[in-house]
Amino acid sequence: MSNWITGRVTRITHHTDTLFSLHVQAPVLPFTAGQFAKLGLEIDGERTQRAYSYVNAPDDDDLEFYLVTVGDGKLSPRLAALTPGDELLITDEAAGFFVLDEVPDCDTLWMLSTGTAIGPFLSILQYGKDLERFRHIVLVHAVRYAADLSYLPLMRELQKKIGSDKLRIVTVVSREHAEGSLHGRVPALISSGELEAAAGLPLTAENSHVMLCGNPEMVKDTQNLLKTGREMRKHLRRKPGHITSEQYW
């Protein structure tokens, strides 16, 4: 069982009015890229907590989390108001199975994310371990507005490091047309073939595995589409498949 320990804020970056990155220093236990920790604050005499995925690689002591401020939320507005030197609570042990160890070998690994759910994928790619198991990796980040592509510079740095043929980046913007990005929702772009065209790779049960991380609606709709239209199935340890998912809500 995880223990709650005290962490100290070292840096906070406000990307937009609602999106921010929180950097924390804390003596957490080793974790696996793709896992999450819980952050908490004592509010009105009670601990208020929520799970957030690590953005940093496991070998980076600069613990980083990507958050959205929920207007009527009890925790996120208070986390957004923290400044360097402030303390918060964090679980010392990470959790979660949204990791490469749970993904079978395949030709193309599709990493599909919405909003702040890009976090676990950035942790996996920054760490770089086991990426050789995949010939191609497609990183998809879907957001509402182009300004929400907070980590696009890091994504491009990773593409240069890993190689533009191996790591292919596709951005999707749903509420405005943005140069260099697809427009619409991920399920619709898969159905129309636009996502595959942008990546330059086919998404089939024969050659692909899909990691889905994001809002429940996107995850559900994409899973249903892949199951009915692409003959893909959920991946289980006892029954290997093509889809690994984590809802980010």
PDB file of C-alpha atoms in Angstrom:
ATOM      1  CA  MET A   1       0.000   0.000   0.000  1.00  0.00           C
ATOM      2  CA  SER A   2       1.266   3.448  -0.889  1.00  0.00           C
ATOM      3  CA  ASN A   3       2.208   5.910   1.805  1.00  0.00           C
ATOM      4  CA  TRP A   4       1.534   9.613   1.663  1.00  0.00           C
ATOM      5  CA  ILE A   5       4.667  11.738   1.781  1.00  0.00           C
ATOM      6  CA  THR A   6       5.347  15.447   1.537  1.00  0.00           C
ATOM      7  CA  GLY A   7       6.499  16.909  -1.758  1.00  0.00           C
ATOM      8  CA  ARG A   8       7.674  20.407  -2.544  1.00  0.00           C
ATOM      9  CA  VAL A   9       6.726  22.384  -5.643  1.00  0.00           C
ATOM     10  CA  THR A  10       9.822  23.422  -7.590  1.00  0.00           C
ATOM     11  CA  ARG A  11       8.170  24.955 -10.644  1.00  0.00           C
ATOM     12  CA  ILE A  12       4.761  25.551 -12.161  1.00  0.00           C
ATOM     13  CA  THR A  13       4.137  26.432 -15.794  1.00  0.00           C
ATOM     14  CA  HIS A  14       0.779  27.837 -16.859  1.00  0.00           C
ATOM     15  CA  HIS A  15       0.335  26.964 -20.535  1.00  0.00           C
ATOM     16  CA  THR A  16      -3.169  28.435 -20.861  1.00  0.00           C
ATOM     17  CA  ASP A  17      -5.841  29.713 -18.486  1.00  0.00           C
ATOM     18  CA  THR A  18      -6.710  26.113 -17.595  1.00  0.00           C
ATOM     19  CA  LEU A  19      -3.685  23.953 -18.434  1.00  0.00           C
ATOM     20  CA  PHE A  20      -0.565  23.819 -16.301  1.00  0.00           C
ATOM     21  CA  SER A  21       2.445  21.645 -15.520  1.00  0.00           C
ATOM     22  CA  LEU A  22       3.392  21.016 -11.917  1.00  0.00           C
ATOM     23  CA  HIS A  23       6.982  20.086 -11.032  1.00  0.00           C
ATOM     24  CA  VAL A  24       7.555  18.436  -7.673  1.00  0.00           C
ATOM     25  CA  GLN A  25      10.518  17.201  -5.654  1.00  0.00           C
ATOM     26  CA  ALA A  26       9.734  14.210  -3.437  1.00  0.00           C
ATOM     27  CA  PRO A  27      11.415  10.943  -2.383  1.00  0.00           C
ATOM     28  CA  VAL A  28       9.045   8.662  -4.296  1.00  0.00           C
ATOM     29  CA  LEU A  29       9.773   5.004  -4.998  1.00  0.00           C
ATOM     30  CA  PRO A  30      10.861   3.865  -8.481  1.00  0.00           C
ATOM     31  CA  PHE A  31       7.979   3.728 -10.960  1.00  0.00           C
ATOM     32  CA  THR A  32       7.335   2.436 -14.457  1.00  0.00           C
ATOM     33  CA  ALA A  33       6.781   4.850 -17.351  1.00  0.00           C
ATOM     34  CA  GLY A  34       3.048   5.191 -17.899  1.00  0.00           C
ATOM     35  CA  GLN A  35       2.066   4.876 -14.244  1.00  0.00           C
ATOM     36  CA  PHE A  36       0.396   7.471 -12.029  1.00  0.00           C
ATOM     37  CA  ALA A  37       0.670   8.834  -8.522  1.00  0.00           C
ATOM     38  CA  LYS A  38      -1.902  10.575  -6.359  1.00  0.00           C
ATOM     39  CA  LEU A  39      -1.530  14.210  -5.407  1.00  0.00           C
ATOM     40  CA  GLY A  40      -3.373  15.689  -2.478  1.00  0.00           C
ATOM     41  CA  LEU A  41      -3.885  18.713  -0.265  1.00  0.00           C
ATOM     42  CA  GLU A  42      -5.386  19.092   3.181  1.00  0.00           C
ATOM     43  CA  ILE A  43      -8.583  21.064   2.615  1.00  0.00           C
ATOM     44  CA  ASP A  44     -10.959  21.899   5.464  1.00  0.00           C
ATOM     45  CA  GLY A  45      -9.287  19.295   7.645  1.00  0.00           C
ATOM     46  CA  GLU A  46      -9.571  16.498   5.089  1.00  0.00           C
ATOM     47  CA  ARG A  47      -7.207  15.167   2.449  1.00  0.00           C
ATOM     48  CA  THR A  48      -8.503  15.819  -1.055  1.00  0.00           C
ATOM     49  CA  GLN A  49      -6.737  13.684  -3.652  1.00  0.00           C
ATOM     50  CA  ARG A  50      -6.691  12.738  -7.318  1.00  0.00           C
ATOM     51  CA  ALA A  51      -4.605  10.509  -9.568  1.00  0.00           C
ATOM     52  CA  TYR A  52      -2.238  12.091 -12.109  1.00  0.00           C
ATOM     53  CA  SER A  53       0.164  10.368 -14.494  1.00  0.00           C
ATOM     54  CA  TYR A  54       3.865  11.085 -14.422  1.00  0.00           C
ATOM     55  CA  VAL A  55       5.051  13.059 -17.450  1.00  0.00           C
ATOM     56  CA  ASN A  56       8.739  12.682 -16.600  1.00  0.00           C
ATOM     57  CA  ALA A  57      10.740   9.547 -17.287  1.00  0.00           C
ATOM     58  CA  PRO A  58      11.400   7.221 -14.326  1.00  0.00           C
ATOM     59  CA  ASP A  59      15.092   8.159 -14.304  1.00  0.00           C
ATOM     60  CA  ASP A  60      14.297  11.876 -13.960  1.00  0.00           C
ATOM     61  CA  ASP A  61      13.985  13.163 -10.372  1.00  0.00           C
ATOM     62  CA  ASP A  62      12.074  16.239 -11.577  1.00  0.00           C
ATOM     63  CA  LEU A  63       8.570  14.853 -11.027  1.00  0.00           C
ATOM     64  CA  GLU A  64       6.218  16.406 -13.553  1.00  0.00           C
ATOM     65  CA  PHE A  65       2.429  16.310 -13.875  1.00  0.00           C
ATOM     66  CA  TYR A  66       0.164  17.824 -16.540  1.00  0.00           C
ATOM     67  CA  LEU A  67      -3.139  19.104 -15.169  1.00  0.00           C
ATOM     68  CA  VAL A  68      -6.296  20.877 -16.225  1.00  0.00           C
ATOM     69  CA  THR A  69      -8.050  23.271 -13.888  1.00  0.00           C
ATOM     70  CA  VAL A  70     -11.660  22.252 -13.373  1.00  0.00           C
ATOM     71  CA  GLY A  71     -13.660  25.383 -12.615  1.00  0.00           C
ATOM     72  CA  ASP A  72     -15.792  23.876  -9.880  1.00  0.00           C
ATOM     73  CA  GLY A  73     -13.172  21.342  -8.816  1.00  0.00           C
ATOM     74  CA  LYS A  74     -12.112  21.092  -5.204  1.00  0.00           C
ATOM     75  CA  LEU A  75      -8.459  20.189  -5.856  1.00  0.00           C
ATOM     76  CA  SER A  76      -7.222  21.357  -9.266  1.00  0.00           C
ATOM     77  CA  PRO A  77      -7.778  25.124  -8.739  1.00  0.00           C
ATOM     78  CA  ARG A  78      -5.801  24.904  -5.495  1.00  0.00           C
ATOM     79  CA  LEU A  79      -2.991  22.971  -7.182  1.00  0.00           C
ATOM     80  CA  ALA A  80      -2.931  25.613  -9.926  1.00  0.00           C
ATOM     81  CA  ALA A  81      -2.492  28.302  -7.292  1.00  0.00           C
ATOM     82  CA  LEU A  82       0.601  26.701  -5.753  1.00  0.00           C
ATOM     83  CA  THR A  83       3.959  28.437  -6.099  1.00  0.00           C
ATOM     84  CA  PRO A  84       7.559  27.181  -5.816  1.00  0.00           C
ATOM     85  CA  GLY A  85       8.308  26.182  -2.248  1.00  0.00           C
ATOM     86  CA  ASP A  86       4.745  25.193  -1.411  1.00  0.00           C
ATOM     87  CA  GLU A  87       4.118  21.702  -0.085  1.00  0.00           C
ATOM     88  CA  LEU A  88       1.651  19.070  -1.206  1.00  0.00           C
ATOM     89  CA  LEU A  89       1.015  15.402  -0.544  1.00  0.00           C
ATOM     90  CA  ILE A  90       2.011  12.639  -2.959  1.00  0.00           C
ATOM     91  CA  THR A  91       1.874   8.866  -2.792  1.00  0.00           C
ATOM     92  CA  ASP A  92       5.342   7.360  -2.630  1.00  0.00           C
ATOM     93  CA  GLU A  93       4.393   4.357  -4.777  1.00  0.00           C
ATOM     94  CA  ALA A  94       2.999   4.640  -8.311  1.00  0.00           C
ATOM     95  CA  ALA A  95       0.187   2.487  -9.675  1.00  0.00           C
ATOM     96  CA  GLY A  96      -1.403   1.502 -12.971  1.00  0.00           C
ATOM     97  CA  PHE A  97      -0.943  -0.984 -15.805  1.00  0.00           C
ATOM     98  CA  PHE A  98      -0.866   1.442 -18.742  1.00  0.00           C
ATOM     99  CA  VAL A  99       2.753   0.493 -19.437  1.00  0.00           C
ATOM    100  CA  LEU A 100       4.706  -1.074 -22.291  1.00  0.00           C
ATOM    101  CA  ASP A 101       5.197  -4.290 -20.315  1.00  0.00           C
ATOM    102  CA  GLU A 102       1.482  -4.910 -20.854  1.00  0.00           C
ATOM    103  CA  VAL A 103       1.657  -4.305 -24.609  1.00  0.00           C
ATOM    104  CA  PRO A 104       2.506  -7.139 -27.046  1.00  0.00           C
ATOM    105  CA  ASP A 105       5.091  -6.764 -29.791  1.00  0.00           C
ATOM    106  CA  CYS A 106       3.721  -5.323 -33.023  1.00  0.00           C
ATOM    107  CA  ASP A 107       4.783  -3.502 -36.151  1.00  0.00           C
ATOM    108  CA  THR A 108       3.057  -0.206 -35.309  1.00  0.00           C
ATOM    109  CA  LEU A 109       2.168   1.080 -31.854  1.00  0.00           C
ATOM    110  CA  TRP A 110      -0.531   3.751 -31.909  1.00  0.00           C
ATOM    111  CA  MET A 111      -0.572   6.094 -28.892  1.00  0.00           C
ATOM    112  CA  LEU A 112      -3.902   7.958 -28.982  1.00  0.00           C
ATOM    113  CA  SER A 113      -4.515  10.636 -26.365  1.00  0.00           C
ATOM    114  CA  THR A 114      -6.794  13.550 -25.605  1.00  0.00           C
ATOM    115  CA  GLY A 115      -5.938  16.579 -23.471  1.00  0.00           C
ATOM    116  CA  THR A 116      -3.754  15.987 -20.440  1.00  0.00           C
ATOM    117  CA  ALA A 117      -3.767  12.240 -21.137  1.00  0.00           C
ATOM    118  CA  ILE A 118      -0.689  12.812 -23.311  1.00  0.00           C
ATOM    119  CA  GLY A 119       1.263  12.558 -20.035  1.00  0.00           C
ATOM    120  CA  PRO A 120       1.893   8.796 -19.784  1.00  0.00           C
ATOM    121  CA  PHE A 121       2.953   8.628 -23.426  1.00  0.00           C
ATOM    122  CA  LEU A 122       5.513  11.381 -22.887  1.00  0.00           C
ATOM    123  CA  SER A 123       6.897   9.482 -19.899  1.00  0.00           C
ATOM    124  CA  ILE A 124       7.215   6.304 -21.979  1.00  0.00           C
ATOM    125  CA  LEU A 125       8.858   8.067 -24.912  1.00  0.00           C
ATOM    126  CA  GLN A 126      11.243  10.134 -22.788  1.00  0.00           C
ATOM    127  CA  TYR A 127      12.420   6.996 -21.008  1.00  0.00           C
ATOM    128  CA  GLY A 128      12.909   5.241 -24.332  1.00  0.00           C
ATOM    129  CA  LYS A 129      13.067   1.713 -22.920  1.00  0.00           C
ATOM    130  CA  ASP A 130      11.671  -1.154 -25.062  1.00  0.00           C
ATOM    131  CA  LEU A 131      10.805   1.085 -27.989  1.00  0.00           C
ATOM    132  CA  GLU A 132      12.864  -1.218 -30.207  1.00  0.00           C
ATOM    133  CA  ARG A 133       9.993  -3.729 -30.033  1.00  0.00           C
ATOM    134  CA  PHE A 134       8.040  -1.548 -32.450  1.00  0.00           C
ATOM    135  CA  ARG A 135       8.999  -0.643 -35.989  1.00  0.00           C
ATOM    136  CA  HIS A 136       6.823   2.464 -35.919  1.00  0.00           C
ATOM    137  CA  ILE A 137       5.164   4.515 -33.183  1.00  0.00           C
ATOM    138  CA  VAL A 138       2.394   6.999 -33.906  1.00  0.00           C
ATOM    139  CA  LEU A 139       1.808   9.606 -31.187  1.00  0.00           C
ATOM    140  CA  VAL A 140      -1.573  11.315 -31.531  1.00  0.00           C
ATOM    141  CA  HIS A 141      -2.527  14.271 -29.354  1.00  0.00           C
ATOM    142  CA  ALA A 142      -6.107  15.485 -29.709  1.00  0.00           C
ATOM    143  CA  VAL A 143      -7.162  18.782 -28.126  1.00  0.00           C
ATOM    144  CA  ARG A 144      -9.916  21.369 -28.441  1.00  0.00           C
ATOM    145  CA  TYR A 145      -7.795  24.343 -29.483  1.00  0.00           C
ATOM    146  CA  ALA A 146      -4.311  24.655 -30.975  1.00  0.00           C
ATOM    147  CA  ALA A 147      -3.167  26.564 -27.872  1.00  0.00           C
ATOM    148  CA  ASP A 148      -3.802  23.375 -25.887  1.00  0.00           C
ATOM    149  CA  LEU A 149      -0.901  21.567 -27.586  1.00  0.00           C
ATOM    150  CA  SER A 150       1.298  22.422 -24.606  1.00  0.00           C
ATOM    151  CA  TYR A 151       3.861  19.695 -25.184  1.00  0.00           C
ATOM    152  CA  LEU A 152       4.223  19.937 -28.947  1.00  0.00           C
ATOM    153  CA  PRO A 153       7.804  21.292 -28.645  1.00  0.00           C
ATOM    154  CA  LEU A 154       8.765  18.279 -26.495  1.00  0.00           C
ATOM    155  CA  MET A 155       6.996  15.936 -28.907  1.00  0.00           C
ATOM    156  CA  ARG A 156       9.076  17.340 -31.750  1.00  0.00           C
ATOM    157  CA  GLU A 157      12.272  16.995 -29.713  1.00  0.00           C
ATOM    158  CA  LEU A 158      11.431  13.348 -29.074  1.00  0.00           C
ATOM    159  CA  GLN A 159      10.779  12.829 -32.758  1.00  0.00           C
ATOM    160  CA  LYS A 160      14.239  14.150 -33.579  1.00  0.00           C
ATOM    161  CA  LYS A 161      15.807  11.957 -30.911  1.00  0.00           C
ATOM    162  CA  ILE A 162      13.958   8.765 -31.810  1.00  0.00           C
ATOM    163  CA  GLY A 163      13.796   9.379 -35.553  1.00  0.00           C
ATOM    164  CA  SER A 164      11.048  10.853 -37.702  1.00  0.00           C
ATOM    165  CA  ASP A 165      10.383   7.585 -39.477  1.00  0.00           C
ATOM    166  CA  LYS A 166      10.044   5.583 -36.272  1.00  0.00           C
ATOM    167  CA  LEU A 167       8.094   8.201 -34.274  1.00  0.00           C
ATOM    168  CA  ARG A 168       5.347   9.920 -36.208  1.00  0.00           C
ATOM    169  CA  ILE A 169       3.368  12.762 -34.659  1.00  0.00           C
ATOM    170  CA  VAL A 170      -0.217  13.650 -35.481  1.00  0.00           C
ATOM    171  CA  THR A 171      -2.047  16.503 -33.752  1.00  0.00           C
ATOM    172  CA  VAL A 172      -5.805  16.867 -33.822  1.00  0.00           C
ATOM    173  CA  VAL A 173      -7.775  20.029 -33.023  1.00  0.00           C
ATOM    174  CA  SER A 174     -11.546  19.705 -32.697  1.00  0.00           C
ATOM    175  CA  ARG A 175     -12.963  23.206 -32.201  1.00  0.00           C
ATOM    176  CA  GLU A 176     -10.999  25.213 -34.733  1.00  0.00           C
ATOM    177  CA  HIS A 177      -9.017  24.658 -37.876  1.00  0.00           C
ATOM    178  CA  ALA A 178      -5.288  24.789 -37.134  1.00  0.00           C
ATOM    179  CA  GLU A 179      -2.480  24.598 -39.654  1.00  0.00           C
ATOM    180  CA  GLY A 180      -0.587  21.316 -39.428  1.00  0.00           C
ATOM    181  CA  SER A 181      -3.314  19.562 -37.429  1.00  0.00           C
ATOM    182  CA  LEU A 182      -6.236  17.378 -38.379  1.00  0.00           C
ATOM    183  CA  HIS A 183      -9.700  18.687 -37.544  1.00  0.00           C
ATOM    184  CA  GLY A 184     -12.384  16.675 -35.774  1.00  0.00           C
ATOM    185  CA  ARG A 185     -12.641  13.786 -33.337  1.00  0.00           C
ATOM    186  CA  VAL A 186     -10.322  10.788 -33.229  1.00  0.00           C
ATOM    187  CA  PRO A 187     -12.988   8.127 -33.961  1.00  0.00           C
ATOM    188  CA  ALA A 188     -14.239  10.030 -36.998  1.00  0.00           C
ATOM    189  CA  LEU A 189     -10.701  10.507 -38.304  1.00  0.00           C
ATOM    190  CA  ILE A 190     -10.073   6.782 -38.005  1.00  0.00           C
ATOM    191  CA  SER A 191     -13.349   5.990 -39.744  1.00  0.00           C
ATOM    192  CA  SER A 192     -12.595   8.351 -42.630  1.00  0.00           C
ATOM    193  CA  GLY A 193      -9.014   7.146 -43.015  1.00  0.00           C
ATOM    194  CA  GLU A 194      -7.618  10.638 -42.367  1.00  0.00           C
ATOM    195  CA  LEU A 195      -5.625   9.571 -39.316  1.00  0.00           C
ATOM    196  CA  GLU A 196      -3.865   6.778 -41.191  1.00  0.00           C
ATOM    197  CA  ALA A 197      -3.201   9.089 -44.132  1.00  0.00           C
ATOM    198  CA  ALA A 198      -1.624  11.681 -41.825  1.00  0.00           C
ATOM    199  CA  ALA A 199       0.566   9.040 -40.180  1.00  0.00           C
ATOM    200  CA  GLY A 200       1.379   7.331 -43.448  1.00  0.00           C
ATOM    201  CA  LEU A 201       0.687   3.935 -41.888  1.00  0.00           C
ATOM    202  CA  PRO A 202      -2.215   1.461 -41.840  1.00  0.00           C
ATOM    203  CA  LEU A 203      -4.122   0.722 -38.648  1.00  0.00           C
ATOM    204  CA  THR A 204      -5.037  -2.960 -38.848  1.00  0.00           C
ATOM    205  CA  ALA A 205      -5.381  -5.909 -36.528  1.00  0.00           C
ATOM    206  CA  GLU A 206      -2.550  -7.637 -38.375  1.00  0.00           C
ATOM    207  CA  ASN A 207       0.106  -5.017 -37.731  1.00  0.00           C
ATOM    208  CA  SER A 208      -1.037  -2.656 -34.960  1.00  0.00           C
ATOM    209  CA  HIS A 209      -1.637  -2.255 -31.258  1.00  0.00           C
ATOM    210  CA  VAL A 210      -3.562   0.763 -29.991  1.00  0.00           C
ATOM    211  CA  MET A 211      -3.018   2.425 -26.616  1.00  0.00           C
ATOM    212  CA  LEU A 212      -5.950   4.700 -25.772  1.00  0.00           C
ATOM    213  CA  CYS A 213      -5.736   7.302 -23.037  1.00  0.00           C
ATOM    214  CA  GLY A 214      -8.203  10.120 -22.612  1.00  0.00           C
ATOM    215  CA  ASN A 215     -11.759  11.106 -21.844  1.00  0.00           C
ATOM    216  CA  PRO A 216     -14.185   8.187 -21.502  1.00  0.00           C
ATOM    217  CA  GLU A 217     -16.219   9.159 -24.554  1.00  0.00           C
ATOM    218  CA  MET A 218     -13.205   9.081 -26.860  1.00  0.00           C
ATOM    219  CA  VAL A 219     -11.993   5.808 -25.369  1.00  0.00           C
ATOM    220  CA  LYS A 220     -15.401   4.141 -25.659  1.00  0.00           C
ATOM    221  CA  ASP A 221     -16.152   5.369 -29.179  1.00  0.00           C
ATOM    222  CA  THR A 222     -12.701   4.482 -30.485  1.00  0.00           C
ATOM    223  CA  GLN A 223     -12.795   1.033 -28.904  1.00  0.00           C
ATOM    224  CA  ASN A 224     -16.201   0.317 -30.455  1.00  0.00           C
ATOM    225  CA  LEU A 225     -15.020   1.504 -33.855  1.00  0.00           C
ATOM    226  CA  LEU A 226     -11.869  -0.611 -33.762  1.00  0.00           C
ATOM    227  CA  LYS A 227     -13.796  -3.664 -32.604  1.00  0.00           C
ATOM    228  CA  THR A 228     -16.543  -3.440 -35.211  1.00  0.00           C
ATOM    229  CA  GLY A 229     -14.703  -1.868 -38.117  1.00  0.00           C
ATOM    230  CA  ARG A 230     -11.164  -3.208 -37.723  1.00  0.00           C
ATOM    231  CA  GLU A 231     -11.816  -6.580 -36.041  1.00  0.00           C
ATOM    232  CA  MET A 232      -9.637  -5.604 -33.089  1.00  0.00           C
ATOM    233  CA  ARG A 233     -10.248  -6.714 -29.508  1.00  0.00           C
ATOM    234  CA  LYS A 234      -9.305  -5.604 -26.021  1.00  0.00           C
ATOM    235  CA  HIS A 235      -5.917  -6.866 -24.886  1.00  0.00           C
ATOM    236  CA  LEU A 236      -5.894  -9.147 -21.843  1.00  0.00           C
ATOM    237  CA  ARG A 237      -3.024 -11.063 -20.302  1.00  0.00           C
ATOM    238  CA  ARG A 238      -4.923 -14.317 -20.671  1.00  0.00           C
ATOM    239  CA  LYS A 239      -6.145 -13.427 -24.155  1.00  0.00           C
ATOM    240  CA  PRO A 240      -3.832 -11.165 -26.206  1.00  0.00           C
ATOM    241  CA  GLY A 241      -5.533  -8.484 -28.233  1.00  0.00           C
ATOM    242  CA  HIS A 242      -4.987  -5.165 -29.974  1.00  0.00           C
ATOM    243  CA  ILE A 243      -6.345  -2.456 -27.638  1.00  0.00           C
ATOM    244  CA  THR A 244      -5.027  -1.228 -24.278  1.00  0.00           C
ATOM    245  CA  SER A 245      -6.922   1.644 -22.673  1.00  0.00           C
ATOM    246  CA  GLU A 246      -7.058   3.963 -19.685  1.00  0.00           C
ATOM    247  CA  GLN A 247      -9.764   6.498 -19.013  1.00  0.00           C
ATOM    248  CA  TYR A 248      -8.469   9.867 -17.893  1.00  0.00           C
ATOM    249  CA  TRP A 249     -11.331  11.372 -15.962  1.00  0.00           C
TER     250      TRP A 249
END
